[in-house]
Short mmCIF file of C-alpha atoms and ligand atoms in Angstrom, two decimals:
data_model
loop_
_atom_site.label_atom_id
_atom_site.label_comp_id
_atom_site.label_asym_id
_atom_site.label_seq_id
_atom_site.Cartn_x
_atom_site.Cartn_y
_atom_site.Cartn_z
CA UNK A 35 45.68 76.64 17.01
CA UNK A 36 46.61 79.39 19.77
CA UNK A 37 44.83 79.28 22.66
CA UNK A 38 42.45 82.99 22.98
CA UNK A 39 43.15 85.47 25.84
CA UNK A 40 39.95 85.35 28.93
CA UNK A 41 37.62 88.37 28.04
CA UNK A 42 39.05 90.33 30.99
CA UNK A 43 42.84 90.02 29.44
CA UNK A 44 41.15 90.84 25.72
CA UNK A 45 38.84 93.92 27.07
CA UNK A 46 42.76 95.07 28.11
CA UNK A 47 44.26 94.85 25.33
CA UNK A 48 41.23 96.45 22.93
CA UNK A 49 41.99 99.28 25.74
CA UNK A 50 46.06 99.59 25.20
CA UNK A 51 45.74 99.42 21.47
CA UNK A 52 43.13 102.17 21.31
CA UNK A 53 44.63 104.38 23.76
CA UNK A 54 48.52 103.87 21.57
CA UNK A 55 46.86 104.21 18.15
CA UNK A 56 45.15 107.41 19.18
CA UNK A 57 49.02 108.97 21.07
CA UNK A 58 50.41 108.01 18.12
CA UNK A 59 47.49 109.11 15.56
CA UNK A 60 47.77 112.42 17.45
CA UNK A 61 51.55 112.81 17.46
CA UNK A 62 52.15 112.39 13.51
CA UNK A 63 49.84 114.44 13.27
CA UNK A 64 50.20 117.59 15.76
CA UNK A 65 53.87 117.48 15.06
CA UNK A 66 54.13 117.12 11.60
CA UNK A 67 57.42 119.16 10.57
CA UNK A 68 56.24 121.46 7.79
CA UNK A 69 58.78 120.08 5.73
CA UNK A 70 58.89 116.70 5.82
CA UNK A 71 61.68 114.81 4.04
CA UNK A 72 62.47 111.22 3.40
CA UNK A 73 64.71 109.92 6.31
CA UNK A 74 65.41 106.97 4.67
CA UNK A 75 64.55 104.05 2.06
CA UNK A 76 64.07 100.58 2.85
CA UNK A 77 63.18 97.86 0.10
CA UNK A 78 63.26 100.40 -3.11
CA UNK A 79 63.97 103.61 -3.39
CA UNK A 80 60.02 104.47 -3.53
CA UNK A 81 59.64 102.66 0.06
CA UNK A 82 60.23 105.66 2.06
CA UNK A 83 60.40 106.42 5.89
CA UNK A 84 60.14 109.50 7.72
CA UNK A 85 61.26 110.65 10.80
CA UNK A 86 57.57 110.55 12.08
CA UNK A 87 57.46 106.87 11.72
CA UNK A 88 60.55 106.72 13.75
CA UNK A 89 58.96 108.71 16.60
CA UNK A 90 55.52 107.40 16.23
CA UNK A 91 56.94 104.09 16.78
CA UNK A 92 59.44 105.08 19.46
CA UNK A 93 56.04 106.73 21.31
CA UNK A 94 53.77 103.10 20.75
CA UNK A 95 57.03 101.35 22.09
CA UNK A 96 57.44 103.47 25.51
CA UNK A 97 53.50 102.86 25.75
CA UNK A 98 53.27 99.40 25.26
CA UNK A 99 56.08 98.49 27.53
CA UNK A 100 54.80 100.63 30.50
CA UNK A 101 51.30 99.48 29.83
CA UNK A 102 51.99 95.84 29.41
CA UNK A 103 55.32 94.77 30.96
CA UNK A 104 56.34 91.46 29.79
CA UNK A 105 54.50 91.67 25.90
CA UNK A 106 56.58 91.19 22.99
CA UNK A 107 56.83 93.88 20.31
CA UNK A 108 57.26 94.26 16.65
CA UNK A 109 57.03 97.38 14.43
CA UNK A 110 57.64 98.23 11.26
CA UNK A 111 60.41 100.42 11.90
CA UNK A 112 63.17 97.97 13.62
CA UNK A 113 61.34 97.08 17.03
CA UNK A 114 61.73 93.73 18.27
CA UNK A 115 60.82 92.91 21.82
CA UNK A 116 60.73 89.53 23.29
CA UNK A 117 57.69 88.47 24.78
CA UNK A 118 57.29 86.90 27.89
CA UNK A 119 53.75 86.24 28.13
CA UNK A 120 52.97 85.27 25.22
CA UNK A 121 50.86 88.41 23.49
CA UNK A 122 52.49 90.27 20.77
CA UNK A 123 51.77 93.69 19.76
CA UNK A 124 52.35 94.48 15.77
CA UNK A 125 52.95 98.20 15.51
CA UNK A 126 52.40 99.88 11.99
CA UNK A 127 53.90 103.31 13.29
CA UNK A 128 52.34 104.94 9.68
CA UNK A 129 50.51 102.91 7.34
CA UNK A 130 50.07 105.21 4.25
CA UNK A 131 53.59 106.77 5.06
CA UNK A 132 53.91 107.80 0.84
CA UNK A 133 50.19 110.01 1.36
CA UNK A 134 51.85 110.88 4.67
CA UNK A 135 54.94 112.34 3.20
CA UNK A 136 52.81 114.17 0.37
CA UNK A 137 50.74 115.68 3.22
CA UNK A 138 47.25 113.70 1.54
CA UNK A 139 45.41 113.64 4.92
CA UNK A 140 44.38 109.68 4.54
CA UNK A 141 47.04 107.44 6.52
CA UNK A 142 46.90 105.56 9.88
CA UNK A 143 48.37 103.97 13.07
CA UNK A 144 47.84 100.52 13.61
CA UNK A 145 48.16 98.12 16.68
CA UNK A 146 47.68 94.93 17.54
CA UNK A 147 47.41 92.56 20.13
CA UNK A 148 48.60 88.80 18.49
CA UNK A 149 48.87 84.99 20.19
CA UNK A 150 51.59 82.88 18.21
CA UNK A 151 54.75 83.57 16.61
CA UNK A 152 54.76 87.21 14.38
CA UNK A 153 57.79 86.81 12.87
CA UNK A 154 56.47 83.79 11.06
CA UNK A 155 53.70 83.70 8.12
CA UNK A 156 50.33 82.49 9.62
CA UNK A 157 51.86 81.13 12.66
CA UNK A 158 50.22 84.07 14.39
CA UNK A 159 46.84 85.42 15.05
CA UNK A 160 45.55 89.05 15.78
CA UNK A 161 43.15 89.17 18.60
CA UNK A 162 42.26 92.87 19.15
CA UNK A 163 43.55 95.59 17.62
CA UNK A 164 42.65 99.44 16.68
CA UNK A 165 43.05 101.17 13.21
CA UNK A 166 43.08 105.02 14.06
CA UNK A 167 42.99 107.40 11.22
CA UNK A 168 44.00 110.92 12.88
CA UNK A 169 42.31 113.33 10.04
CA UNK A 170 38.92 112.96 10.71
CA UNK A 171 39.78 111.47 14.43
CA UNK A 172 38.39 107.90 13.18
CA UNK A 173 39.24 105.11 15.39
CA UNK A 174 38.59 101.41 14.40
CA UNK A 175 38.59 98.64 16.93
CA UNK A 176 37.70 95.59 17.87
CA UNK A 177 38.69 92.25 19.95
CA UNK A 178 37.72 88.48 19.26
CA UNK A 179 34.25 88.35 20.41
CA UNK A 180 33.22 91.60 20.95
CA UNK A 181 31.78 92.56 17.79
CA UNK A 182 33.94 96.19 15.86
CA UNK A 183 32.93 99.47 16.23
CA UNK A 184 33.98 102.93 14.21
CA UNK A 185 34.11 105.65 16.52
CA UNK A 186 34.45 109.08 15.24
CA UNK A 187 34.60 112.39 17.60
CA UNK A 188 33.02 110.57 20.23
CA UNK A 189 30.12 108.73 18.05
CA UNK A 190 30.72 105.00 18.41
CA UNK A 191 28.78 103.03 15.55
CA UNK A 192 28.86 98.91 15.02
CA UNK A 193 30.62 98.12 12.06
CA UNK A 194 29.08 95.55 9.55
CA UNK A 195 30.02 94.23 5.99
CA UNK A 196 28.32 94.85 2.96
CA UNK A 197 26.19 92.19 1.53
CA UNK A 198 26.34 92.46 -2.21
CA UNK A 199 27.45 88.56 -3.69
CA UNK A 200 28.12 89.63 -7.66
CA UNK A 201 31.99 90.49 -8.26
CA UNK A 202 30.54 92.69 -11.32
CA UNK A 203 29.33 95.15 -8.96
CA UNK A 204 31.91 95.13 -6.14
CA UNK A 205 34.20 97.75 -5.31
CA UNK A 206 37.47 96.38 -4.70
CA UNK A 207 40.19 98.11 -2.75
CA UNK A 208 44.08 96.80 -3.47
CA UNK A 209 47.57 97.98 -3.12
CA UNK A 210 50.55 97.61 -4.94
CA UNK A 211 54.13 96.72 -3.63
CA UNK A 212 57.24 99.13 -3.85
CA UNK A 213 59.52 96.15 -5.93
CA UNK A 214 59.70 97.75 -9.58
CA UNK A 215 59.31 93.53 -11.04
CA UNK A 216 56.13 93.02 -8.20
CA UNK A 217 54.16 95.91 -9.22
CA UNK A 218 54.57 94.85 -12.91
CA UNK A 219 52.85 91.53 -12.50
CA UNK A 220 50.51 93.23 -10.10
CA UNK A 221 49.71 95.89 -13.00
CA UNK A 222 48.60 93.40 -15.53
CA UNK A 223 46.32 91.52 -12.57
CA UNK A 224 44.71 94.82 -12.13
CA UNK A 225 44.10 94.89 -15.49
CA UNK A 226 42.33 92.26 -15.71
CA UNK A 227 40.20 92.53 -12.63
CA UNK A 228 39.51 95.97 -13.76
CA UNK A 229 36.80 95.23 -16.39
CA UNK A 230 34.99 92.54 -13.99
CA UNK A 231 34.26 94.45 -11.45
CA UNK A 232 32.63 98.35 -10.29
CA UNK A 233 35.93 99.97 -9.92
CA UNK A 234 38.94 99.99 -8.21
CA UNK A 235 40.27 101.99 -5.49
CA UNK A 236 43.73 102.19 -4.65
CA UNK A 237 44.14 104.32 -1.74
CA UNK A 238 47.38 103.28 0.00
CA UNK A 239 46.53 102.28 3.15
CA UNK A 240 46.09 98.20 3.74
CA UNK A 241 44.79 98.25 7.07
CA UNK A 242 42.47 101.35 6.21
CA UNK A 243 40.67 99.22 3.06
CA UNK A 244 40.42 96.21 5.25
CA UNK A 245 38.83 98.78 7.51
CA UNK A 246 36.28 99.88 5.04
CA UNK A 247 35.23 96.23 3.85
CA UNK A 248 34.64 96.22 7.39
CA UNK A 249 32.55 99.33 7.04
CA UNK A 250 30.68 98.06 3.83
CA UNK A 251 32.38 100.93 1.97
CA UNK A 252 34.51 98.58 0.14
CA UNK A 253 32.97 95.21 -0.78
CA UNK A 254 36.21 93.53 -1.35
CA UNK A 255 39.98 94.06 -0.67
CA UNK A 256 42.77 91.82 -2.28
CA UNK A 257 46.41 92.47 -2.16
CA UNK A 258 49.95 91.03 -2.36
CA UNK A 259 53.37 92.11 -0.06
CA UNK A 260 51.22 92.99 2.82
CA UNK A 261 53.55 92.68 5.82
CA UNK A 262 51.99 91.08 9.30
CA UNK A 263 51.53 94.87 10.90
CA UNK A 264 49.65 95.79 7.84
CA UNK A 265 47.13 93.72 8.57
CA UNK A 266 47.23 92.52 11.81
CA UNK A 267 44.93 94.76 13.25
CA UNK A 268 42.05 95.90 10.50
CA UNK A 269 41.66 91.67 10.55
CA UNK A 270 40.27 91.39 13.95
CA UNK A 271 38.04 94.52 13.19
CA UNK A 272 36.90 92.72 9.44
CA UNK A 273 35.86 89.35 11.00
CA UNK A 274 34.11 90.94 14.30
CA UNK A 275 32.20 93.17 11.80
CA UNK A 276 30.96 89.70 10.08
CA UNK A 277 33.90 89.51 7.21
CA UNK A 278 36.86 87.43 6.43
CA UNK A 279 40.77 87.84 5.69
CA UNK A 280 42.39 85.00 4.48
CA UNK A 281 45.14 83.93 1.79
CA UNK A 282 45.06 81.80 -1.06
CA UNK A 283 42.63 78.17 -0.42
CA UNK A 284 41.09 79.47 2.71
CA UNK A 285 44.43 79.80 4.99
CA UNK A 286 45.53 82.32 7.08
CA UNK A 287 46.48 85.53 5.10
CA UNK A 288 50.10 85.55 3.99
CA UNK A 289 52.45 88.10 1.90
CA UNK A 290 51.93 86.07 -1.38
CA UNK A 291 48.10 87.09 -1.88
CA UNK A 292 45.73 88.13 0.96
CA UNK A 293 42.15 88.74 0.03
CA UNK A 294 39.35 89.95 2.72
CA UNK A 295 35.52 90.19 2.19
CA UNK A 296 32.90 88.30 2.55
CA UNK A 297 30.60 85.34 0.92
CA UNK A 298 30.64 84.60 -2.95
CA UNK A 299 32.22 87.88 -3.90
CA UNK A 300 34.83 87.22 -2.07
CA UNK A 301 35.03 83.41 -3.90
CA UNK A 302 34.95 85.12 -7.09
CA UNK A 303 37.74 87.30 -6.70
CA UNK A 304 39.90 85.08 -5.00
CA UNK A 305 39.68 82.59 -8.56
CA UNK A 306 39.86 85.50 -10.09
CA UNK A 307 43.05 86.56 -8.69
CA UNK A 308 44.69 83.31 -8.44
CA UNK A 309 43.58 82.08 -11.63
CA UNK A 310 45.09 85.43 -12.77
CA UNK A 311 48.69 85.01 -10.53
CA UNK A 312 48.69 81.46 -11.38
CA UNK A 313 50.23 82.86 -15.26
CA UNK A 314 52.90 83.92 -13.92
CA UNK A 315 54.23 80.36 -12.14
CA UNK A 316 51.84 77.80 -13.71
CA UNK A 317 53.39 75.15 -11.88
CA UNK A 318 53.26 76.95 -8.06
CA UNK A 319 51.90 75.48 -5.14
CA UNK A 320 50.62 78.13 -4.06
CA UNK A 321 50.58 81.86 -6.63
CA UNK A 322 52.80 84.54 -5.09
CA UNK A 323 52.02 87.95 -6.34
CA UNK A 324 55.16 89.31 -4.69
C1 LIP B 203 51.67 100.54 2.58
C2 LIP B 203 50.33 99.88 2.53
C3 LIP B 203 49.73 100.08 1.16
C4 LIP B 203 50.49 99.20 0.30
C5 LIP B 203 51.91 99.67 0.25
C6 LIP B 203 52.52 99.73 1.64
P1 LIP B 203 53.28 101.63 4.46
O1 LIP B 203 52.22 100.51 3.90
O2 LIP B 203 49.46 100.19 3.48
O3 LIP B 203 48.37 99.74 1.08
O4 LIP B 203 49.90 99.12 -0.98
O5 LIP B 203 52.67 98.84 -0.58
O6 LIP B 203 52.78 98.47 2.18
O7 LIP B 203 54.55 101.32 3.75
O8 LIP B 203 52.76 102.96 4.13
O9 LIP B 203 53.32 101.34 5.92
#
């Protein structure tokens, strides 16, 4: 287990990843070139990136080294920085870079602050970070023991997760990955959580849903392909708000299946999901929805 930050060091770093969230919140959005192309394509051709990721990461690079000389950095975009004193910052430049690209005004900057190793599945663990959503000038944030807070135009409110326990009447917020074979197994899950629960929302933004279980505006998230920046920052601001984000069997949450939530709901969809993933590889360890 990683040894936490003091509260002076964590109070810090709630402070550098609000202030680069909201630069880089700011820039993608003030600067937005009217016509905005595809730059490139990373895993399929539907997994797009921009030139605005590029820059917003360049920006929450520049920032984080000049803020905190000596941190390790990773971003979604390429950046790898060593880290010296052992906090890393994860650096989603734009989460929600396909509504992004479509000019849908619902897509964020996340960063966070992480002790362990984040190049390595659950070997790491986020302890403050800030989700900031630039339409609407939203910021989410929190660090471990400090409780989260949704701020919006200067109007700071505690966050807190909903309380309903029956999976019938949940809303449940997922994603689907940008691998033609992953979303077809992730398609017939769907289906089948579909008629067990209120709805579904599918939004495309991970660390925005994780935001708004946080909120109580989702009651339930569940997802699989989520990469470490994703996440990495919406989880600190779920569990201070009273939730939990975890993978499959109550570990840390992972790219095979990570569900977030809280209390029996959250049970229920997890056997749900599994039971549901678990067709695909009967004889798995551990279901990978990948
Ligand atoms: C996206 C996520 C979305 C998920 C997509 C993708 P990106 O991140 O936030 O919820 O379903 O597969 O990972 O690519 O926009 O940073």
């Amino acid at each position: 287990m990683e040894t936490l930050p003091d509260d002076a060091v964590l109070d810090e770093l709630l402070a550098v990843a609000v202030a680069v969230a909201r630069a880089c919140g700011r820039l993608i959005t003030d600067e937005r070139p009217r016509h905005l192309g595809v730059d490139h394509t990373k895993t399929s051709s539907t997994d797009v990136v921009t030139v605005m990721d590029a820059r917003s990461e360049a920006l929450a690079r520049a920032e984080l080294a000049r803020r905190r000389p000596g941190d390790g950095i990773v971003g979604e975009e390429g950046t790898d920085a060593p880290s010296d004193s052992g906090i890393w910052w994860l650096v989603d430049p734009i989460d929600g870079t396909a509504n992004y690209l479509y000019d849908m005004g619902y897509y964020a900057v996340s960063v966070a602050a992480v002790v362990g190793d984040p190049h390595v599945a659950r070997a790491w663990y986020p302890v403050a970070g800030a989700v900031y959503e630039p339409v609407g000038d939203t910021m989410y944030s929190a660090r471990r023991g400090g409780g989260s807070v949704v701020e919006t135009a200067g109007d700071r409110t505690p966050l807190a997760v909903g309380t309903r326990t029956d999976l019938a009447r949940c809303l449940v917020g997922t994603g689907f990955g940008y691998a033609a074979a992953s979303r077809a197994k992730q398609g017939r899950v769907v289906a089948e959580v579909l008629p067990r629960v209120r709805d579904i929302r599918r939004m495309g933004v991970a660390a925005l849903d994780i935001c708004h279980v946080a909120r109580g505006r989702l009651d339930c998230y569940y997802e699989a392909g989520v990469n470490a920046w994703d996440i990495a920052a919406a989880w600190v601001v779920l569990e201070e708000a009273g939730g939990v984000l975890r993978g499959v069997g109550g570990r840390r949450p992972a790219p095979s299946l990570t569900f977030g939530g809280q209390g029996p709901a959250l049970d229920a969809l997890e056997d749900l999901v599994v039971g549901l993933a678990r067709r695909f590889e009967p004889g798995a360890a551990e279901p990978d929805l990948r």
